Short mmCIF file of C-alpha atoms and ligand atoms in Angstrom, two decimals:
data_model
loop_
_atom_site.label_atom_id
_atom_site.label_comp_id
_atom_site.label_asym_id
_atom_site.label_seq_id
_atom_site.Cartn_x
_atom_site.Cartn_y
_atom_site.Cartn_z
CA MET O 61 1.54 15.09 10.25
CA LYS O 62 -0.80 17.15 8.04
CA GLN O 63 -1.33 14.48 5.38
CA PHE O 64 -0.25 10.88 4.70
CA ILE O 65 0.14 10.31 0.99
CA SER O 66 3.66 8.92 0.69
CA VAL O 67 6.84 8.27 2.67
CA HIS O 68 7.69 11.97 2.19
CA ASP O 69 5.05 12.83 4.81
CA VAL O 70 6.95 10.89 7.48
CA ASN O 71 9.77 12.47 9.51
CA ASN O 72 11.14 9.26 10.99
CA ILE O 73 10.04 5.84 9.74
CA ASN O 74 11.47 3.94 12.73
CA GLU O 75 9.66 6.19 15.22
CA LEU O 76 6.37 5.65 13.40
CA VAL O 77 6.99 1.88 13.33
CA ALA O 78 7.78 1.93 17.07
CA LYS O 79 4.53 3.79 17.71
CA GLY O 80 2.62 1.16 15.73
CA LEU O 81 4.27 -1.66 17.66
CA SER O 82 3.47 0.07 20.96
CA TYR O 83 -0.21 0.04 19.92
CA LYS O 84 0.05 -3.66 19.15
CA ALA O 85 1.24 -4.21 22.74
CA ALA O 86 -1.40 -1.88 24.22
CA PRO O 87 -4.14 -0.96 21.72
CA LEU O 88 -6.08 1.38 24.01
CA ILE O 89 -3.29 3.52 25.51
CA HIS O 90 -4.58 6.55 23.59
CA GLN O 91 -8.26 5.66 23.64
CA HIS O 92 -9.35 9.22 24.47
CA VAL O 93 -7.13 11.15 22.02
CA GLY O 94 -9.75 11.00 19.26
CA ALA O 95 -12.82 11.53 21.45
CA GLY O 96 -15.30 13.79 19.68
CA LYS O 97 -13.42 13.47 16.36
CA ARG O 98 -14.75 11.88 13.21
CA VAL O 99 -12.87 10.19 10.36
CA GLY O 100 -14.45 9.63 6.95
CA LEU O 101 -13.34 6.58 4.97
CA LEU O 102 -14.19 7.12 1.30
CA PHE O 103 -13.86 4.14 -1.03
CA LEU O 104 -13.90 4.43 -4.80
CA ASN O 105 -13.14 0.70 -5.10
CA PRO O 106 -13.31 -2.53 -3.05
CA SER O 107 -11.32 -3.33 0.08
CA LEU O 108 -11.31 -5.77 2.99
CA ARG O 109 -8.15 -5.06 5.04
CA THR O 110 -7.78 -1.32 4.52
CA ARG O 111 -11.40 -0.61 5.30
CA LEU O 112 -11.70 -2.74 8.44
CA SER O 113 -8.25 -2.16 9.91
CA THR O 114 -8.61 1.62 9.61
CA GLN O 115 -12.01 1.49 11.31
CA VAL O 116 -10.58 -0.61 14.16
CA ALA O 117 -7.62 1.76 14.47
CA ALA O 118 -9.91 4.81 14.63
CA ARG O 119 -12.08 3.17 17.30
CA ASN O 120 -8.97 2.32 19.36
CA LEU O 121 -8.24 6.06 19.44
CA GLY O 122 -11.82 6.90 20.44
CA MET O 123 -12.77 8.31 17.02
CA GLU O 124 -15.98 7.72 15.16
CA ALA O 125 -15.32 6.17 11.74
CA ILE O 126 -17.87 6.51 8.95
CA VAL O 127 -17.44 4.54 5.72
CA PHE O 128 -18.82 5.87 2.46
CA ASN O 129 -18.65 3.72 -0.68
CA VAL O 130 -18.47 6.61 -3.11
CA ASP O 131 -18.41 4.33 -6.15
CA LYS O 132 -21.67 2.58 -5.22
CA GLU O 133 -23.60 4.98 -2.99
CA GLY O 134 -22.48 8.48 -3.91
CA TRP O 135 -23.00 10.77 -6.87
CA ALA O 136 -20.50 10.18 -9.66
CA LEU O 137 -17.72 12.69 -8.98
CA GLU O 138 -16.01 14.93 -11.53
CA PHE O 139 -12.35 15.71 -10.87
CA GLU O 140 -11.32 17.73 -13.98
CA GLU O 141 -11.01 21.46 -13.44
CA GLY O 142 -13.30 23.42 -15.74
CA ALA O 143 -15.20 20.31 -16.89
CA ILE O 144 -18.45 20.84 -18.77
CA MET O 145 -20.50 18.33 -16.82
CA SER O 146 -22.86 17.21 -19.53
CA GLY O 147 -21.77 13.54 -19.28
CA ASN O 148 -22.11 10.94 -16.52
CA THR O 149 -20.55 12.84 -13.60
CA VAL O 150 -23.04 14.54 -11.30
CA GLU O 151 -21.05 16.43 -8.68
CA HIS O 152 -17.70 18.24 -8.88
CA ILE O 153 -15.04 17.58 -6.25
CA LYS O 154 -14.90 21.40 -5.90
CA ASP O 155 -18.37 21.18 -4.35
CA ALA O 156 -18.21 17.76 -2.67
CA GLY O 157 -14.73 18.26 -1.10
CA PRO O 158 -15.62 21.25 1.12
CA VAL O 159 -18.83 19.53 2.20
CA LEU O 160 -16.89 16.43 3.28
CA GLY O 161 -14.48 18.73 5.09
CA GLN O 162 -17.42 20.05 7.15
CA TYR O 163 -18.37 16.55 8.29
CA PHE O 164 -14.96 15.06 9.11
CA ASP O 165 -11.78 15.96 11.02
CA ILE O 166 -9.71 13.59 8.85
CA LEU O 167 -10.61 12.30 5.39
CA CYS O 168 -9.26 8.95 4.19
CA ILE O 169 -9.49 8.18 0.46
CA ARG O 170 -9.08 4.93 -1.47
CA THR O 171 -8.76 5.16 -5.26
CA PHE O 172 -7.20 3.02 -7.98
CA PRO O 173 -5.49 3.99 -11.24
CA SER O 174 -7.30 3.73 -14.57
CA LEU O 175 -4.30 1.82 -15.99
CA LYS O 176 -5.21 3.48 -19.31
CA ASN O 177 -3.33 6.79 -19.17
CA ARG O 178 -0.05 6.78 -17.26
CA GLU O 179 0.30 10.55 -17.16
CA ASP O 180 -3.15 10.96 -15.58
CA ASP O 181 -2.62 8.17 -13.05
CA TYR O 182 0.86 9.34 -12.05
CA SER O 183 -0.41 12.92 -11.59
CA GLU O 184 -2.53 11.54 -8.70
CA MET O 185 -5.36 13.85 -9.68
CA PHE O 186 -8.05 12.19 -7.54
CA ILE O 187 -6.28 12.34 -4.21
CA ASN O 188 -4.74 15.74 -4.96
CA GLN O 189 -8.17 17.18 -5.70
CA PHE O 190 -9.45 15.89 -2.35
CA ILE O 191 -6.45 17.52 -0.65
CA LYS O 192 -7.08 20.77 -2.52
CA TYR O 193 -10.78 21.05 -1.77
CA ALA O 194 -11.54 19.18 1.49
CA GLY O 195 -9.72 21.60 3.78
CA VAL O 196 -8.96 18.87 6.34
CA PRO O 197 -6.02 16.43 6.61
CA VAL O 198 -6.16 13.67 3.99
CA LEU O 199 -4.85 10.12 4.51
CA SER O 200 -4.31 7.81 1.54
CA LEU O 201 -5.87 4.36 1.78
CA GLU O 202 -4.17 3.64 -1.57
CA SER O 203 -3.97 6.01 -4.48
CA ALA O 204 -3.23 5.62 -8.19
CA THR O 205 0.49 5.02 -7.66
CA LEU O 206 1.15 4.36 -3.95
CA HIS O 207 -0.17 2.43 -0.93
CA PRO O 208 1.63 4.05 2.02
CA LEU O 209 -0.33 2.42 4.87
CA GLN O 210 0.49 -0.97 3.37
CA SER O 211 4.18 -0.08 3.14
CA LEU O 212 4.33 1.22 6.70
CA THR O 213 2.72 -2.06 7.78
CA ASP O 214 5.28 -4.01 5.76
CA ILE O 215 8.25 -2.29 7.41
CA LEU O 216 6.57 -2.67 10.80
CA THR O 217 6.18 -6.41 10.14
CA ILE O 218 9.80 -6.79 9.03
CA THR O 219 10.94 -4.86 12.11
CA GLU O 220 8.81 -7.07 14.33
CA CYS O 221 10.41 -10.20 12.83
CA LEU O 222 13.91 -8.76 13.20
CA GLN O 223 13.24 -7.87 16.84
CA ALA O 224 12.00 -11.41 17.52
CA LYS O 225 14.92 -13.02 15.70
CA PRO O 226 17.82 -10.60 15.08
CA LEU O 227 20.12 -11.16 12.10
CA LEU O 228 23.87 -10.71 12.20
CA HIS O 229 23.76 -8.99 8.81
CA LYS O 230 21.69 -6.31 7.08
CA PRO O 231 18.43 -8.00 6.03
CA ARG O 232 18.24 -8.92 2.36
CA ILE O 233 14.76 -7.96 1.16
CA VAL O 234 13.63 -9.10 -2.29
CA LEU O 235 10.58 -7.72 -4.08
CA THR O 236 9.66 -10.23 -6.76
CA TRP O 237 7.12 -9.89 -9.56
CA ALA O 238 4.60 -12.76 -9.77
CA PRO O 239 2.15 -13.82 -12.48
CA HIS O 240 -1.49 -12.72 -12.40
CA VAL O 241 -4.53 -13.06 -14.64
CA LYS O 242 -5.43 -9.34 -14.72
CA PRO O 243 -3.42 -6.15 -15.19
CA LEU O 244 -2.87 -4.79 -11.68
CA PRO O 245 -1.71 -1.36 -10.47
CA GLN O 246 1.95 -0.71 -9.64
CA CYS O 247 0.94 0.95 -6.32
CA VAL O 248 2.03 -1.69 -3.82
CA ALA O 249 5.34 -2.37 -5.58
CA ASN O 250 6.08 1.36 -6.08
CA SER O 251 5.26 2.11 -2.49
CA PHE O 252 7.18 -0.81 -1.01
CA ALA O 253 10.24 0.23 -3.05
CA GLN O 254 9.87 3.86 -2.01
CA TRP O 255 9.61 2.99 1.70
CA VAL O 256 12.39 0.38 1.81
CA ASN O 257 14.73 2.77 -0.02
CA ALA O 258 13.84 5.62 2.34
CA TRP O 259 14.22 3.31 5.37
CA GLY O 260 17.75 2.48 4.25
CA GLU O 261 18.22 -0.49 6.59
CA ALA O 262 18.15 -3.34 4.06
CA ASP O 263 20.03 -4.80 1.16
CA PHE O 264 17.13 -4.30 -1.28
CA VAL O 265 16.70 -6.21 -4.54
CA ILE O 266 13.84 -6.00 -7.07
CA THR O 267 13.37 -8.80 -9.59
CA HIS O 268 10.92 -8.97 -12.48
CA PRO O 269 10.75 -10.15 -16.10
CA GLN O 270 11.88 -7.82 -18.87
CA ASP O 271 9.34 -5.06 -19.67
CA TYR O 272 8.04 -4.85 -16.08
CA GLU O 273 10.39 -2.04 -14.99
CA LEU O 274 8.86 0.22 -12.33
CA ALA O 275 9.24 4.00 -12.25
CA GLU O 276 12.79 4.97 -11.29
CA GLN O 277 11.50 7.64 -8.89
CA PHE O 278 10.51 4.80 -6.55
CA THR O 279 13.11 2.11 -7.26
CA LYS O 280 16.28 4.25 -7.24
CA GLY O 281 18.66 2.76 -4.68
CA ALA O 282 17.56 -0.86 -5.18
CA THR O 283 19.46 -3.53 -7.12
CA ILE O 284 17.28 -4.56 -10.10
CA THR O 285 17.64 -7.88 -11.90
CA HIS O 286 15.68 -10.09 -14.29
CA ASP O 287 17.29 -13.17 -12.72
CA GLN O 288 14.85 -14.25 -10.01
CA ASP O 289 17.05 -17.09 -8.74
CA ALA O 290 20.03 -14.76 -8.28
CA ALA O 291 17.80 -12.29 -6.45
CA LEU O 292 16.44 -14.94 -4.10
CA GLU O 293 19.92 -16.18 -3.14
CA GLY O 294 20.33 -15.49 0.60
CA ALA O 295 17.07 -13.53 0.89
CA ASP O 296 15.71 -12.97 4.40
CA PHE O 297 12.35 -11.55 3.28
CA VAL O 298 10.63 -12.13 -0.07
CA TYR O 299 7.79 -9.77 -0.97
CA VAL O 300 5.66 -11.23 -3.75
CA LYS O 301 3.51 -8.97 -5.92
CA ASN O 302 2.21 -8.72 -9.43
CA TRP O 303 2.11 -5.44 -11.32
CA SER O 304 1.30 -4.52 -14.90
CA THR O 305 3.75 -2.81 -17.26
CA TYR O 306 4.79 0.79 -16.59
CA GLN O 307 6.38 1.81 -19.92
CA ASP O 308 3.71 0.48 -22.31
CA TYR O 309 1.28 1.31 -19.57
CA GLY O 310 -1.09 -1.12 -17.83
CA LYS O 311 -0.44 -4.23 -19.95
CA ILE O 312 0.32 -7.89 -19.29
CA TYR O 313 3.22 -8.84 -21.60
CA GLU O 314 3.78 -12.35 -20.37
CA ASN O 315 2.49 -14.43 -17.53
CA ASP O 316 5.30 -16.94 -17.23
CA PRO O 317 4.14 -19.28 -14.43
CA SER O 318 7.77 -20.08 -13.65
CA TRP O 319 7.89 -16.72 -11.81
CA MET O 320 5.56 -18.09 -9.12
CA LEU O 321 7.44 -18.65 -5.86
CA THR O 322 7.72 -22.34 -4.94
CA GLU O 323 9.30 -24.40 -2.15
CA GLU O 324 12.11 -25.26 -4.55
CA LYS O 325 12.93 -21.57 -5.11
CA MET O 326 12.69 -20.93 -1.39
CA ARG O 327 15.68 -23.25 -0.92
CA LEU O 328 17.82 -20.50 -2.43
CA THR O 329 16.88 -18.16 0.40
CA ASN O 330 18.03 -17.77 3.98
CA LEU O 331 14.83 -19.46 5.26
CA ALA O 332 13.09 -16.32 4.05
CA ARG O 333 9.80 -15.05 5.40
CA VAL O 334 7.29 -14.52 2.59
CA MET O 335 5.14 -11.40 2.35
CA HIS O 336 2.15 -10.37 0.25
CA CYS O 337 -0.31 -7.52 0.82
CA LEU O 338 -3.40 -9.68 0.01
CA PRO O 339 -5.75 -10.40 -1.66
CA VAL O 340 -3.69 -13.11 -3.38
CA ARG O 341 -4.58 -15.42 -6.27
CA ARG O 342 -3.56 -18.80 -4.85
CA ASN O 343 -1.51 -21.01 -7.15
CA VAL O 344 -1.19 -18.17 -9.67
CA GLU O 345 0.78 -15.54 -7.73
CA LEU O 346 1.82 -17.74 -4.82
CA SER O 347 1.54 -21.48 -4.26
CA ASP O 348 -0.56 -23.05 -1.52
CA GLU O 349 2.59 -24.69 -0.19
CA ILE O 350 4.17 -21.29 0.51
CA LEU O 351 1.04 -19.50 1.71
CA ASP O 352 0.19 -22.31 4.12
CA SER O 353 3.74 -22.72 5.40
CA THR O 354 5.26 -21.26 8.56
CA ASN O 355 7.38 -19.00 6.33
CA SER O 356 4.31 -17.01 5.36
CA LEU O 357 3.81 -13.64 7.06
CA VAL O 358 0.63 -12.68 5.19
CA THR O 359 -1.80 -12.98 8.11
CA GLN O 360 0.58 -11.21 10.50
CA GLN O 361 1.01 -8.47 7.89
CA ALA O 362 -2.73 -8.01 7.45
CA GLY O 363 -3.23 -7.93 11.23
CA ASN O 364 -0.54 -5.26 11.51
CA ARG O 365 -2.54 -2.97 9.23
CA VAL O 366 -4.44 -1.88 12.38
CA TRP O 367 -1.30 -0.70 14.18
CA ALA O 368 0.10 1.17 11.19
CA ALA O 369 -3.22 2.96 10.67
CA GLN O 370 -3.49 3.75 14.38
CA ALA O 371 0.03 5.25 14.43
CA VAL O 372 -0.74 7.48 11.44
CA LEU O 373 -4.16 8.58 12.72
CA HIS O 374 -2.59 9.47 16.07
CA GLU O 375 0.10 11.54 14.33
CA MET O 376 -2.58 13.39 12.37
CA LEU O 377 -4.80 13.96 15.41
CA THR O 378 -1.95 15.40 17.43
CA ALA O 379 -0.31 17.46 14.65
CA GLN O 380 0.25 21.10 15.63
N1 LIG D 1452 -3.82 -4.95 1.06
C1 LIG D 1452 -4.97 -4.27 0.89
O1 LIG D 1452 -4.98 -3.05 0.66
O2 LIG D 1452 -6.09 -5.03 1.05
P1 LIG D 1452 -7.57 -4.56 0.69
O3 LIG D 1452 -7.59 -4.29 -0.79
O4 LIG D 1452 -8.44 -5.68 1.12
O5 LIG D 1452 -7.85 -3.29 1.46
#
């Protein structure tokens, strides 16, 4: 694997999931594979899970992991080709990228979208400029439109649940929009849709209020409905996530609290397990009663971030 930016960089999702689960059973089986190698974790915005789980994963493979909070500690980077740098940016990615490539064997980047200009965000300029100029394999820790390590973790977690308690039918997986107080990126929802569609082993439904349609390039293959109750009927897994509008980009149109998942709505499901990538706004996106119930997978999911990251780092370290 030369890069990990989206599901398109993965040959076989189930094999990668199996590798992650094998690390969960025996974290140190490849503890010497990364000896003498260094991974750089560059953050342009905050993180708890992605930052720490990727460091733990790298250490499990014997790699040295160095975190750099670019947004707080680095020079302000310029990403536009041909920019006249007379404003606030101090260093061009054309100069910083090759330098970072000298220090690290793998470069991991975390960025967010601006949520102001859809064309810019969906062009993935930041991560693509790192790929262009770093000269070493690049792993996405979340980009403007996708969060592939999160999605790999999510499928790993679903697989783990299905292995522990097999179903007699194809799992029904529902991605439901939830209210939030701030406009959030579409990354997690886009990425989850992209991976579940590519995985092809679920009856996949997306439900959201009108005006919250996601980009078709990620959702194609899923059933899409504005009727949350109909979507939840018979669900085995419910993935809860807020996102801002895609068409009239980056807005909150409505924040109808009735979209928050409750125990009452859960009665429509097939004793569904509830997923969320975290951080979560309690009693806005998801109620305490759900998050604190045995149906909740959120802690298991977050723990599994280590094994997903370890599987991907191993693939990148051993790529021909
Ligand atoms: N889910 C996730 O990416 O969490 P962090 O923002 O804490 O990394």
